[in-house]
Amino acid sequence: MQKYGDRDSSSNPAPTATALLNKEREKLTFLKEKLEWQKKRIEELEGERDFLRSQLSSLTSMKLDLFHEHCFYFTLSEISSRSQSRRPGFKSRLWQHFFHLTFALFSFLVQTPNDIVQRYKSLLKTFPKTKTMTKAFQKHGLDRNTVVSTSSVGELAIAVPNVYQELLSNRPSGETVLAFAKRCEAAIQGSDEVKNKIESMKAAGTLLPIQRGKSV
């Protein structure tokens, strides 16, 4: 018969067993957090992959257009070399056109957020002339997804330049333009005042009428 005050040792695990159990629980929690981080990282990398693919697709298309233009102008030059070469400045203008197209090819891929802003402003000037975003993209040799995925950068820079400059000044070393665009999008979605201002500017035609979800 069990004496009064005695305790059943089987109901309470030994200190060593408890410590091991807690350690395993901590390890499991750590692995779960690591798995979640890896999932988010994979999503980010997939987004950057798709962004680069769209830029590569646009660049390939632009290369073909430039190649055709080069062929056209230099064939024209060859055919009419005798008559046209007598005109003052003809060859000079031809070479200027060649170098202009070549420069456009090499400067096509954006490297910095400010490049995105300049590209956005160029589209903003073109859009009223083309009347549609599709034609504006085509005129600049751009893929729609490329522009949409980074449009938050241009919107924030134009609508709220002080917020844009703050994000730019705090940009981590090595951050991709797509990651920066996501931070700009977060800044827009995180402020009703900024978001409403951007929507008003789109309605007024001072920003491109690009609609997208909350995530870029």
mmCIF file with all atom_site columns, C-alpha atoms in Angstrom:
data_model
loop_
_atom_site.group_PDB
_atom_site.id
_atom_site.type_symbol
_atom_site.label_atom_id
_atom_site.label_alt_id
_atom_site.label_comp_id
_atom_site.label_asym_id
_atom_site.label_entity_id
_atom_site.label_seq_id
_atom_site.pdbx_PDB_ins_code
_atom_site.Cartn_x
_atom_site.Cartn_y
_atom_site.Cartn_z
_atom_site.occupancy
_atom_site.B_iso_or_equiv
_atom_site.pdbx_formal_charge
_atom_site.auth_seq_id
_atom_site.auth_comp_id
_atom_site.auth_asym_id
_atom_site.auth_atom_id
_atom_site.pdbx_PDB_model_num
ATOM 1   C CA . MET A 1 1   ? 0.000  0.000  0.000    1.00 0.00 ? 1   MET A CA 1
ATOM 2   C CA . GLN A 1 2   ? 1.319  3.418  -0.964   1.00 0.00 ? 2   GLN A CA 1
ATOM 3   C CA . LYS A 1 3   ? 2.129  5.627  1.984    1.00 0.00 ? 3   LYS A CA 1
ATOM 4   C CA . TYR A 1 4   ? 0.540  9.071  2.419    1.00 0.00 ? 4   TYR A CA 1
ATOM 5   C CA . GLY A 1 5   ? 2.594  11.726 0.698    1.00 0.00 ? 5   GLY A CA 1
ATOM 6   C CA . ASP A 1 6   ? 4.270  9.347  -1.731   1.00 0.00 ? 6   ASP A CA 1
ATOM 7   C CA . ARG A 1 7   ? 4.083  10.361 -5.399   1.00 0.00 ? 7   ARG A CA 1
ATOM 8   C CA . ASP A 1 8   ? 3.868  8.191  -8.447   1.00 0.00 ? 8   ASP A CA 1
ATOM 9   C CA . SER A 1 9   ? 7.154  8.876  -10.217  1.00 0.00 ? 9   SER A CA 1
ATOM 10  C CA . SER A 1 10  ? 5.692  7.619  -13.518  1.00 0.00 ? 10  SER A CA 1
ATOM 11  C CA . SER A 1 11  ? 3.330  10.628 -13.728  1.00 0.00 ? 11  SER A CA 1
ATOM 12  C CA . ASN A 1 12  ? 6.223  13.099 -13.895  1.00 0.00 ? 12  ASN A CA 1
ATOM 13  C CA . PRO A 1 13  ? 8.955  12.565 -16.500  1.00 0.00 ? 13  PRO A CA 1
ATOM 14  C CA . ALA A 1 14  ? 12.523 12.704 -15.336  1.00 0.00 ? 14  ALA A CA 1
ATOM 15  C CA . PRO A 1 15  ? 14.298 16.063 -15.709  1.00 0.00 ? 15  PRO A CA 1
ATOM 16  C CA . THR A 1 16  ? 16.544 14.628 -18.426  1.00 0.00 ? 16  THR A CA 1
ATOM 17  C CA . ALA A 1 17  ? 13.570 13.429 -20.472  1.00 0.00 ? 17  ALA A CA 1
ATOM 18  C CA . THR A 1 18  ? 11.854 16.822 -20.112  1.00 0.00 ? 18  THR A CA 1
ATOM 19  C CA . ALA A 1 19  ? 14.961 18.639 -21.299  1.00 0.00 ? 19  ALA A CA 1
ATOM 20  C CA . LEU A 1 20  ? 15.264 16.354 -24.314  1.00 0.00 ? 20  LEU A CA 1
ATOM 21  C CA . LEU A 1 21  ? 11.596 16.857 -25.159  1.00 0.00 ? 21  LEU A CA 1
ATOM 22  C CA . ASN A 1 22  ? 11.924 20.642 -24.964  1.00 0.00 ? 22  ASN A CA 1
ATOM 23  C CA . LYS A 1 23  ? 15.032 20.504 -27.114  1.00 0.00 ? 23  LYS A CA 1
ATOM 24  C CA . GLU A 1 24  ? 13.218 18.490 -29.780  1.00 0.00 ? 24  GLU A CA 1
ATOM 25  C CA . ARG A 1 25  ? 10.314 20.941 -29.705  1.00 0.00 ? 25  ARG A CA 1
ATOM 26  C CA . GLU A 1 26  ? 12.694 23.869 -30.182  1.00 0.00 ? 26  GLU A CA 1
ATOM 27  C CA . LYS A 1 27  ? 14.365 22.048 -33.052  1.00 0.00 ? 27  LYS A CA 1
ATOM 28  C CA . LEU A 1 28  ? 10.979 21.396 -34.673  1.00 0.00 ? 28  LEU A CA 1
ATOM 29  C CA . THR A 1 29  ? 9.989  25.059 -34.300  1.00 0.00 ? 29  THR A CA 1
ATOM 30  C CA . PHE A 1 30  ? 13.285 26.143 -35.847  1.00 0.00 ? 30  PHE A CA 1
ATOM 31  C CA . LEU A 1 31  ? 12.822 23.774 -38.787  1.00 0.00 ? 31  LEU A CA 1
ATOM 32  C CA . LYS A 1 32  ? 9.291  25.079 -39.381  1.00 0.00 ? 32  LYS A CA 1
ATOM 33  C CA . GLU A 1 33  ? 10.518 28.690 -39.392  1.00 0.00 ? 33  GLU A CA 1
ATOM 34  C CA . LYS A 1 34  ? 13.363 27.748 -41.727  1.00 0.00 ? 34  LYS A CA 1
ATOM 35  C CA . LEU A 1 35  ? 10.918 26.045 -44.082  1.00 0.00 ? 35  LEU A CA 1
ATOM 36  C CA . GLU A 1 36  ? 8.681  29.133 -44.154  1.00 0.00 ? 36  GLU A CA 1
ATOM 37  C CA . TRP A 1 37  ? 11.683 31.355 -44.885  1.00 0.00 ? 37  TRP A CA 1
ATOM 38  C CA . GLN A 1 38  ? 12.775 29.055 -47.705  1.00 0.00 ? 38  GLN A CA 1
ATOM 39  C CA . LYS A 1 39  ? 9.273  29.130 -49.202  1.00 0.00 ? 39  LYS A CA 1
ATOM 40  C CA . LYS A 1 40  ? 9.264  32.942 -49.188  1.00 0.00 ? 40  LYS A CA 1
ATOM 41  C CA . ARG A 1 41  ? 12.755 33.023 -50.671  1.00 0.00 ? 41  ARG A CA 1
ATOM 42  C CA . ILE A 1 42  ? 11.704 30.639 -53.442  1.00 0.00 ? 42  ILE A CA 1
ATOM 43  C CA . GLU A 1 43  ? 8.724  32.886 -54.238  1.00 0.00 ? 43  GLU A CA 1
ATOM 44  C CA . GLU A 1 44  ? 11.021 35.926 -54.414  1.00 0.00 ? 44  GLU A CA 1
ATOM 45  C CA . LEU A 1 45  ? 13.480 34.124 -56.682  1.00 0.00 ? 45  LEU A CA 1
ATOM 46  C CA . GLU A 1 46  ? 10.666 32.928 -58.938  1.00 0.00 ? 46  GLU A CA 1
ATOM 47  C CA . GLY A 1 47  ? 9.398  36.504 -59.182  1.00 0.00 ? 47  GLY A CA 1
ATOM 48  C CA . GLU A 1 48  ? 12.862 37.766 -60.121  1.00 0.00 ? 48  GLU A CA 1
ATOM 49  C CA . ARG A 1 49  ? 13.207 34.927 -62.645  1.00 0.00 ? 49  ARG A CA 1
ATOM 50  C CA . ASP A 1 50  ? 9.929  35.865 -64.325  1.00 0.00 ? 50  ASP A CA 1
ATOM 51  C CA . PHE A 1 51  ? 10.940 39.535 -64.330  1.00 0.00 ? 51  PHE A CA 1
ATOM 52  C CA . LEU A 1 52  ? 14.280 38.759 -65.998  1.00 0.00 ? 52  LEU A CA 1
ATOM 53  C CA . ARG A 1 53  ? 12.580 36.463 -68.500  1.00 0.00 ? 53  ARG A CA 1
ATOM 54  C CA . SER A 1 54  ? 10.190 39.214 -69.537  1.00 0.00 ? 54  SER A CA 1
ATOM 55  C CA . GLN A 1 55  ? 13.083 41.657 -69.914  1.00 0.00 ? 55  GLN A CA 1
ATOM 56  C CA . LEU A 1 56  ? 15.036 39.126 -71.963  1.00 0.00 ? 56  LEU A CA 1
ATOM 57  C CA . SER A 1 57  ? 12.008 38.532 -74.168  1.00 0.00 ? 57  SER A CA 1
ATOM 58  C CA . SER A 1 58  ? 11.612 42.264 -74.734  1.00 0.00 ? 58  SER A CA 1
ATOM 59  C CA . LEU A 1 59  ? 15.325 42.654 -75.402  1.00 0.00 ? 59  LEU A CA 1
ATOM 60  C CA . THR A 1 60  ? 15.264 39.844 -77.964  1.00 0.00 ? 60  THR A CA 1
ATOM 61  C CA . SER A 1 61  ? 12.341 41.492 -79.729  1.00 0.00 ? 61  SER A CA 1
ATOM 62  C CA . MET A 1 62  ? 14.118 44.833 -79.667  1.00 0.00 ? 62  MET A CA 1
ATOM 63  C CA . LYS A 1 63  ? 17.290 43.276 -81.082  1.00 0.00 ? 63  LYS A CA 1
ATOM 64  C CA . LEU A 1 64  ? 15.321 41.971 -84.060  1.00 0.00 ? 64  LEU A CA 1
ATOM 65  C CA . ASP A 1 65  ? 13.692 45.351 -84.632  1.00 0.00 ? 65  ASP A CA 1
ATOM 66  C CA . LEU A 1 66  ? 17.056 47.094 -84.479  1.00 0.00 ? 66  LEU A CA 1
ATOM 67  C CA . PHE A 1 67  ? 18.592 44.531 -86.808  1.00 0.00 ? 67  PHE A CA 1
ATOM 68  C CA . HIS A 1 68  ? 15.825 45.072 -89.343  1.00 0.00 ? 68  HIS A CA 1
ATOM 69  C CA . GLU A 1 69  ? 16.218 48.837 -89.100  1.00 0.00 ? 69  GLU A CA 1
ATOM 70  C CA . HIS A 1 70  ? 19.977 48.552 -89.572  1.00 0.00 ? 70  HIS A CA 1
ATOM 71  C CA . CYS A 1 71  ? 19.459 46.352 -92.633  1.00 0.00 ? 71  CYS A CA 1
ATOM 72  C CA . PHE A 1 72  ? 16.895 48.740 -94.071  1.00 0.00 ? 72  PHE A CA 1
ATOM 73  C CA . TYR A 1 73  ? 18.983 51.873 -93.686  1.00 0.00 ? 73  TYR A CA 1
ATOM 74  C CA . PHE A 1 74  ? 22.222 50.356 -94.878  1.00 0.00 ? 74  PHE A CA 1
ATOM 75  C CA . THR A 1 75  ? 20.534 48.655 -97.827  1.00 0.00 ? 75  THR A CA 1
ATOM 76  C CA . LEU A 1 76  ? 18.998 52.000 -98.701  1.00 0.00 ? 76  LEU A CA 1
ATOM 77  C CA . SER A 1 77  ? 22.427 53.570 -98.426  1.00 0.00 ? 77  SER A CA 1
ATOM 78  C CA . GLU A 1 78  ? 23.974 50.945 -100.697 1.00 0.00 ? 78  GLU A CA 1
ATOM 79  C CA . ILE A 1 79  ? 21.271 51.259 -103.360 1.00 0.00 ? 79  ILE A CA 1
ATOM 80  C CA . SER A 1 80  ? 21.301 55.022 -103.513 1.00 0.00 ? 80  SER A CA 1
ATOM 81  C CA . SER A 1 81  ? 24.936 55.624 -102.604 1.00 0.00 ? 81  SER A CA 1
ATOM 82  C CA . ARG A 1 82  ? 25.803 57.467 -105.804 1.00 0.00 ? 82  ARG A CA 1
ATOM 83  C CA . SER A 1 83  ? 22.931 59.900 -105.804 1.00 0.00 ? 83  SER A CA 1
ATOM 84  C CA . GLN A 1 84  ? 22.443 60.295 -102.068 1.00 0.00 ? 84  GLN A CA 1
ATOM 85  C CA . SER A 1 85  ? 26.093 60.595 -101.153 1.00 0.00 ? 85  SER A CA 1
ATOM 86  C CA . ARG A 1 86  ? 26.168 63.930 -102.928 1.00 0.00 ? 86  ARG A CA 1
ATOM 87  C CA . ARG A 1 87  ? 23.670 65.361 -100.470 1.00 0.00 ? 87  ARG A CA 1
ATOM 88  C CA . PRO A 1 88  ? 25.432 67.213 -97.639  1.00 0.00 ? 88  PRO A CA 1
ATOM 89  C CA . GLY A 1 89  ? 25.320 65.358 -94.353  1.00 0.00 ? 89  GLY A CA 1
ATOM 90  C CA . PHE A 1 90  ? 23.522 62.258 -95.659  1.00 0.00 ? 90  PHE A CA 1
ATOM 91  C CA . LYS A 1 91  ? 26.132 59.742 -94.513  1.00 0.00 ? 91  LYS A CA 1
ATOM 92  C CA . SER A 1 92  ? 26.578 61.611 -91.257  1.00 0.00 ? 92  SER A CA 1
ATOM 93  C CA . ARG A 1 93  ? 22.855 61.368 -90.507  1.00 0.00 ? 93  ARG A CA 1
ATOM 94  C CA . LEU A 1 94  ? 22.892 57.686 -91.449  1.00 0.00 ? 94  LEU A CA 1
ATOM 95  C CA . TRP A 1 95  ? 25.688 56.891 -89.023  1.00 0.00 ? 95  TRP A CA 1
ATOM 96  C CA . GLN A 1 96  ? 24.044 58.977 -86.327  1.00 0.00 ? 96  GLN A CA 1
ATOM 97  C CA . HIS A 1 97  ? 20.924 56.883 -86.733  1.00 0.00 ? 97  HIS A CA 1
ATOM 98  C CA . PHE A 1 98  ? 22.982 53.695 -86.523  1.00 0.00 ? 98  PHE A CA 1
ATOM 99  C CA . PHE A 1 99  ? 24.679 54.714 -83.292  1.00 0.00 ? 99  PHE A CA 1
ATOM 100 C CA . HIS A 1 100 ? 21.396 55.954 -81.840  1.00 0.00 ? 100 HIS A CA 1
ATOM 101 C CA . LEU A 1 101 ? 19.804 52.549 -82.361  1.00 0.00 ? 101 LEU A CA 1
ATOM 102 C CA . THR A 1 102 ? 22.855 50.740 -81.014  1.00 0.00 ? 102 THR A CA 1
ATOM 103 C CA . PHE A 1 103 ? 22.879 52.924 -77.909  1.00 0.00 ? 103 PHE A CA 1
ATOM 104 C CA . ALA A 1 104 ? 19.171 52.240 -77.401  1.00 0.00 ? 104 ALA A CA 1
ATOM 105 C CA . LEU A 1 105 ? 19.883 48.516 -77.488  1.00 0.00 ? 105 LEU A CA 1
ATOM 106 C CA . PHE A 1 106 ? 22.596 48.615 -74.832  1.00 0.00 ? 106 PHE A CA 1
ATOM 107 C CA . SER A 1 107 ? 20.708 51.033 -72.595  1.00 0.00 ? 107 SER A CA 1
ATOM 108 C CA . PHE A 1 108 ? 17.474 49.048 -72.799  1.00 0.00 ? 108 PHE A CA 1
ATOM 109 C CA . LEU A 1 109 ? 17.908 46.950 -69.667  1.00 0.00 ? 109 LEU A CA 1
ATOM 110 C CA . VAL A 1 110 ? 17.366 49.028 -66.552  1.00 0.00 ? 110 VAL A CA 1
ATOM 111 C CA . GLN A 1 111 ? 20.039 48.847 -63.885  1.00 0.00 ? 111 GLN A CA 1
ATOM 112 C CA . THR A 1 112 ? 18.797 51.149 -61.125  1.00 0.00 ? 112 THR A CA 1
ATOM 113 C CA . PRO A 1 113 ? 15.499 52.453 -59.702  1.00 0.00 ? 113 PRO A CA 1
ATOM 114 C CA . ASN A 1 114 ? 16.206 55.810 -61.352  1.00 0.00 ? 114 ASN A CA 1
ATOM 115 C CA . ASP A 1 115 ? 16.410 54.008 -64.709  1.00 0.00 ? 115 ASP A CA 1
ATOM 116 C CA . ILE A 1 116 ? 12.932 52.641 -64.032  1.00 0.00 ? 116 ILE A CA 1
ATOM 117 C CA . VAL A 1 117 ? 11.667 56.136 -63.238  1.00 0.00 ? 117 VAL A CA 1
ATOM 118 C CA . GLN A 1 118 ? 13.085 57.515 -66.486  1.00 0.00 ? 118 GLN A CA 1
ATOM 119 C CA . ARG A 1 119 ? 11.540 54.665 -68.463  1.00 0.00 ? 119 ARG A CA 1
ATOM 120 C CA . TYR A 1 120 ? 8.210  55.267 -66.732  1.00 0.00 ? 120 TYR A CA 1
ATOM 121 C CA . LYS A 1 121 ? 8.343  58.980 -67.610  1.00 0.00 ? 121 LYS A CA 1
ATOM 122 C CA . SER A 1 122 ? 9.116  58.126 -71.241  1.00 0.00 ? 122 SER A CA 1
ATOM 123 C CA . LEU A 1 123 ? 6.057  55.881 -71.370  1.00 0.00 ? 123 LEU A CA 1
ATOM 124 C CA . LEU A 1 124 ? 4.028  58.631 -69.721  1.00 0.00 ? 124 LEU A CA 1
ATOM 125 C CA . LYS A 1 125 ? 4.920  60.972 -72.594  1.00 0.00 ? 125 LYS A CA 1
ATOM 126 C CA . THR A 1 126 ? 4.214  58.336 -75.230  1.00 0.00 ? 126 THR A CA 1
ATOM 127 C CA . PHE A 1 127 ? 0.869  57.120 -73.881  1.00 0.00 ? 127 PHE A CA 1
ATOM 128 C CA . PRO A 1 128 ? -1.232 60.201 -74.867  1.00 0.00 ? 128 PRO A CA 1
ATOM 129 C CA . LYS A 1 129 ? 0.011  59.801 -78.443  1.00 0.00 ? 129 LYS A CA 1
ATOM 130 C CA . THR A 1 130 ? -0.624 56.059 -78.740  1.00 0.00 ? 130 THR A CA 1
ATOM 131 C CA . LYS A 1 131 ? -3.927 56.140 -76.779  1.00 0.00 ? 131 LYS A CA 1
ATOM 132 C CA . THR A 1 132 ? -3.378 52.581 -75.502  1.00 0.00 ? 132 THR A CA 1
ATOM 133 C CA . MET A 1 133 ? -0.843 51.088 -73.109  1.00 0.00 ? 133 MET A CA 1
ATOM 134 C CA . THR A 1 134 ? -0.210 48.161 -75.455  1.00 0.00 ? 134 THR A CA 1
ATOM 135 C CA . LYS A 1 135 ? 0.903  50.464 -78.266  1.00 0.00 ? 135 LYS A CA 1
ATOM 136 C CA . ALA A 1 136 ? 3.002  52.512 -75.855  1.00 0.00 ? 136 ALA A CA 1
ATOM 137 C CA . PHE A 1 137 ? 4.779  49.353 -74.681  1.00 0.00 ? 137 PHE A CA 1
ATOM 138 C CA . GLN A 1 138 ? 5.341  48.268 -78.270  1.00 0.00 ? 138 GLN A CA 1
ATOM 139 C CA . LYS A 1 139 ? 6.738  51.651 -79.247  1.00 0.00 ? 139 LYS A CA 1
ATOM 140 C CA . HIS A 1 140 ? 9.361  51.351 -76.517  1.00 0.00 ? 140 HIS A CA 1
ATOM 141 C CA . GLY A 1 141 ? 9.950  47.651 -77.166  1.00 0.00 ? 141 GLY A CA 1
ATOM 142 C CA . LEU A 1 142 ? 8.784  46.697 -73.682  1.00 0.00 ? 142 LEU A CA 1
ATOM 143 C CA . ASP A 1 143 ? 6.906  43.724 -72.318  1.00 0.00 ? 143 ASP A CA 1
ATOM 144 C CA . ARG A 1 144 ? 3.792  44.563 -70.283  1.00 0.00 ? 144 ARG A CA 1
ATOM 145 C CA . ASN A 1 145 ? 4.820  42.401 -67.323  1.00 0.00 ? 145 ASN A CA 1
ATOM 146 C CA . THR A 1 146 ? 8.186  44.149 -67.174  1.00 0.00 ? 146 THR A CA 1
ATOM 147 C CA . VAL A 1 147 ? 6.524  47.547 -66.814  1.00 0.00 ? 147 VAL A CA 1
ATOM 148 C CA . VAL A 1 148 ? 3.740  46.447 -64.467  1.00 0.00 ? 148 VAL A CA 1
ATOM 149 C CA . SER A 1 149 ? 6.105  44.660 -62.077  1.00 0.00 ? 149 SER A CA 1
ATOM 150 C CA . THR A 1 150 ? 8.117  47.854 -61.542  1.00 0.00 ? 150 THR A CA 1
ATOM 151 C CA . SER A 1 151 ? 5.452  50.530 -62.080  1.00 0.00 ? 151 SER A CA 1
ATOM 152 C CA . SER A 1 152 ? 5.228  51.204 -58.340  1.00 0.00 ? 152 SER A CA 1
ATOM 153 C CA . VAL A 1 153 ? 8.709  52.752 -58.534  1.00 0.00 ? 153 VAL A CA 1
ATOM 154 C CA . GLY A 1 154 ? 7.677  55.334 -61.119  1.00 0.00 ? 154 GLY A CA 1
ATOM 155 C CA . GLU A 1 155 ? 4.379  56.038 -59.381  1.00 0.00 ? 155 GLU A CA 1
ATOM 156 C CA . LEU A 1 156 ? 5.989  56.653 -56.002  1.00 0.00 ? 156 LEU A CA 1
ATOM 157 C CA . ALA A 1 157 ? 8.813  58.767 -57.471  1.00 0.00 ? 157 ALA A CA 1
ATOM 158 C CA . ILE A 1 158 ? 6.356  61.069 -59.247  1.00 0.00 ? 158 ILE A CA 1
ATOM 159 C CA . ALA A 1 159 ? 3.501  61.171 -56.725  1.00 0.00 ? 159 ALA A CA 1
ATOM 160 C CA . VAL A 1 160 ? 5.464  61.209 -53.462  1.00 0.00 ? 160 VAL A CA 1
ATOM 161 C CA . PRO A 1 161 ? 9.124  61.932 -54.281  1.00 0.00 ? 161 PRO A CA 1
ATOM 162 C CA . ASN A 1 162 ? 10.167 62.354 -50.644  1.00 0.00 ? 162 ASN A CA 1
ATOM 163 C CA . VAL A 1 163 ? 9.019  58.817 -49.787  1.00 0.00 ? 163 VAL A CA 1
ATOM 164 C CA . TYR A 1 164 ? 10.754 57.484 -52.890  1.00 0.00 ? 164 TYR A CA 1
ATOM 165 C CA . GLN A 1 165 ? 14.004 59.234 -51.994  1.00 0.00 ? 165 GLN A CA 1
ATOM 166 C CA . GLU A 1 166 ? 13.831 57.866 -48.460  1.00 0.00 ? 166 GLU A CA 1
ATOM 167 C CA . LEU A 1 167 ? 13.455 54.303 -49.747  1.00 0.00 ? 167 LEU A CA 1
ATOM 168 C CA . LEU A 1 168 ? 16.228 54.891 -52.260  1.00 0.00 ? 168 LEU A CA 1
ATOM 169 C CA . SER A 1 169 ? 18.627 56.229 -49.631  1.00 0.00 ? 169 SER A CA 1
ATOM 170 C CA . ASN A 1 170 ? 17.975 53.169 -47.452  1.00 0.00 ? 170 ASN A CA 1
ATOM 171 C CA . ARG A 1 171 ? 18.361 50.703 -50.311  1.00 0.00 ? 171 ARG A CA 1
ATOM 172 C CA . PRO A 1 172 ? 20.439 47.691 -49.201  1.00 0.00 ? 172 PRO A CA 1
ATOM 173 C CA . SER A 1 173 ? 23.558 46.883 -51.173  1.00 0.00 ? 173 SER A CA 1
ATOM 174 C CA . GLY A 1 174 ? 22.873 44.328 -53.881  1.00 0.00 ? 174 GLY A CA 1
ATOM 175 C CA . GLU A 1 175 ? 19.089 44.761 -53.796  1.00 0.00 ? 175 GLU A CA 1
ATOM 176 C CA . THR A 1 176 ? 17.512 44.013 -57.173  1.00 0.00 ? 176 THR A CA 1
ATOM 177 C CA . VAL A 1 177 ? 15.246 46.521 -58.893  1.00 0.00 ? 177 VAL A CA 1
ATOM 178 C CA . LEU A 1 178 ? 12.377 44.063 -58.526  1.00 0.00 ? 178 LEU A CA 1
ATOM 179 C CA . ALA A 1 179 ? 12.908 43.826 -54.762  1.00 0.00 ? 179 ALA A CA 1
ATOM 180 C CA . PHE A 1 180 ? 13.034 47.622 -54.594  1.00 0.00 ? 180 PHE A CA 1
ATOM 181 C CA . ALA A 1 181 ? 9.779  47.772 -56.568  1.00 0.00 ? 181 ALA A CA 1
ATOM 182 C CA . LYS A 1 182 ? 8.171  45.526 -53.960  1.00 0.00 ? 182 LYS A CA 1
ATOM 183 C CA . ARG A 1 183 ? 9.255  47.906 -51.210  1.00 0.00 ? 183 ARG A CA 1
ATOM 184 C CA . CYS A 1 184 ? 7.746  50.796 -53.159  1.00 0.00 ? 184 CYS A CA 1
ATOM 185 C CA . GLU A 1 185 ? 4.522  48.831 -53.530  1.00 0.00 ? 185 GLU A CA 1
ATOM 186 C CA . ALA A 1 186 ? 4.475  48.146 -49.788  1.00 0.00 ? 186 ALA A CA 1
ATOM 187 C CA . ALA A 1 187 ? 4.915  51.876 -49.118  1.00 0.00 ? 187 ALA A CA 1
ATOM 188 C CA . ILE A 1 188 ? 1.970  52.652 -51.404  1.00 0.00 ? 188 ILE A CA 1
ATOM 189 C CA . GLN A 1 189 ? -0.319 50.012 -49.937  1.00 0.00 ? 189 GLN A CA 1
ATOM 190 C CA . GLY A 1 190 ? 0.689  50.945 -46.396  1.00 0.00 ? 190 GLY A CA 1
ATOM 191 C CA . SER A 1 191 ? -0.610 54.504 -46.681  1.00 0.00 ? 191 SER A CA 1
ATOM 192 C CA . ASP A 1 192 ? -4.176 55.360 -47.679  1.00 0.00 ? 192 ASP A CA 1
ATOM 193 C CA . GLU A 1 193 ? -3.082 58.931 -48.365  1.00 0.00 ? 193 GLU A CA 1
ATOM 194 C CA . VAL A 1 194 ? -0.379 57.847 -50.820  1.00 0.00 ? 194 VAL A CA 1
ATOM 195 C CA . LYS A 1 195 ? -2.596 55.214 -52.409  1.00 0.00 ? 195 LYS A CA 1
ATOM 196 C CA . ASN A 1 196 ? -5.485 57.647 -52.914  1.00 0.00 ? 196 ASN A CA 1
ATOM 197 C CA . LYS A 1 197 ? -3.177 60.292 -54.352  1.00 0.00 ? 197 LYS A CA 1
ATOM 198 C CA . ILE A 1 198 ? -1.768 57.836 -56.893  1.00 0.00 ? 198 ILE A CA 1
ATOM 199 C CA . GLU A 1 199 ? -5.245 56.687 -57.913  1.00 0.00 ? 199 GLU A CA 1
ATOM 200 C CA . SER A 1 200 ? -6.326 60.317 -58.340  1.00 0.00 ? 200 SER A CA 1
ATOM 201 C CA . MET A 1 201 ? -3.290 61.051 -60.507  1.00 0.00 ? 201 MET A CA 1
ATOM 202 C CA . LYS A 1 202 ? -4.052 58.007 -62.652  1.00 0.00 ? 202 LYS A CA 1
ATOM 203 C CA . ALA A 1 203 ? -7.602 59.238 -63.143  1.00 0.00 ? 203 ALA A CA 1
ATOM 204 C CA . ALA A 1 204 ? -6.264 62.683 -64.080  1.00 0.00 ? 204 ALA A CA 1
ATOM 205 C CA . GLY A 1 205 ? -3.816 61.208 -66.595  1.00 0.00 ? 205 GLY A CA 1
ATOM 206 C CA . THR A 1 206 ? -0.666 62.309 -64.780  1.00 0.00 ? 206 THR A CA 1
ATOM 207 C CA . LEU A 1 207 ? 0.246  58.687 -64.067  1.00 0.00 ? 207 LEU A CA 1
ATOM 208 C CA . LEU A 1 208 ? -0.081 55.630 -66.279  1.00 0.00 ? 208 LEU A CA 1
ATOM 209 C CA . PRO A 1 209 ? -3.413 53.785 -65.858  1.00 0.00 ? 209 PRO A CA 1
ATOM 210 C CA . ILE A 1 210 ? -1.731 50.568 -64.748  1.00 0.00 ? 210 ILE A CA 1
ATOM 211 C CA . GLN A 1 211 ? -3.779 48.391 -62.420  1.00 0.00 ? 211 GLN A CA 1
ATOM 212 C CA . ARG A 1 212 ? -2.194 45.595 -60.424  1.00 0.00 ? 212 ARG A CA 1
ATOM 213 C CA . GLY A 1 213 ? -2.724 43.585 -57.265  1.00 0.00 ? 213 GLY A CA 1
ATOM 214 C CA . LYS A 1 214 ? -1.208 44.406 -53.918  1.00 0.00 ? 214 LYS A CA 1
ATOM 215 C CA . SER A 1 215 ? 1.754  42.169 -54.599  1.00 0.00 ? 215 SER A CA 1
ATOM 216 C CA . VAL A 1 216 ? 4.011  43.047 -57.485  1.00 0.00 ? 216 VAL A CA 1
#
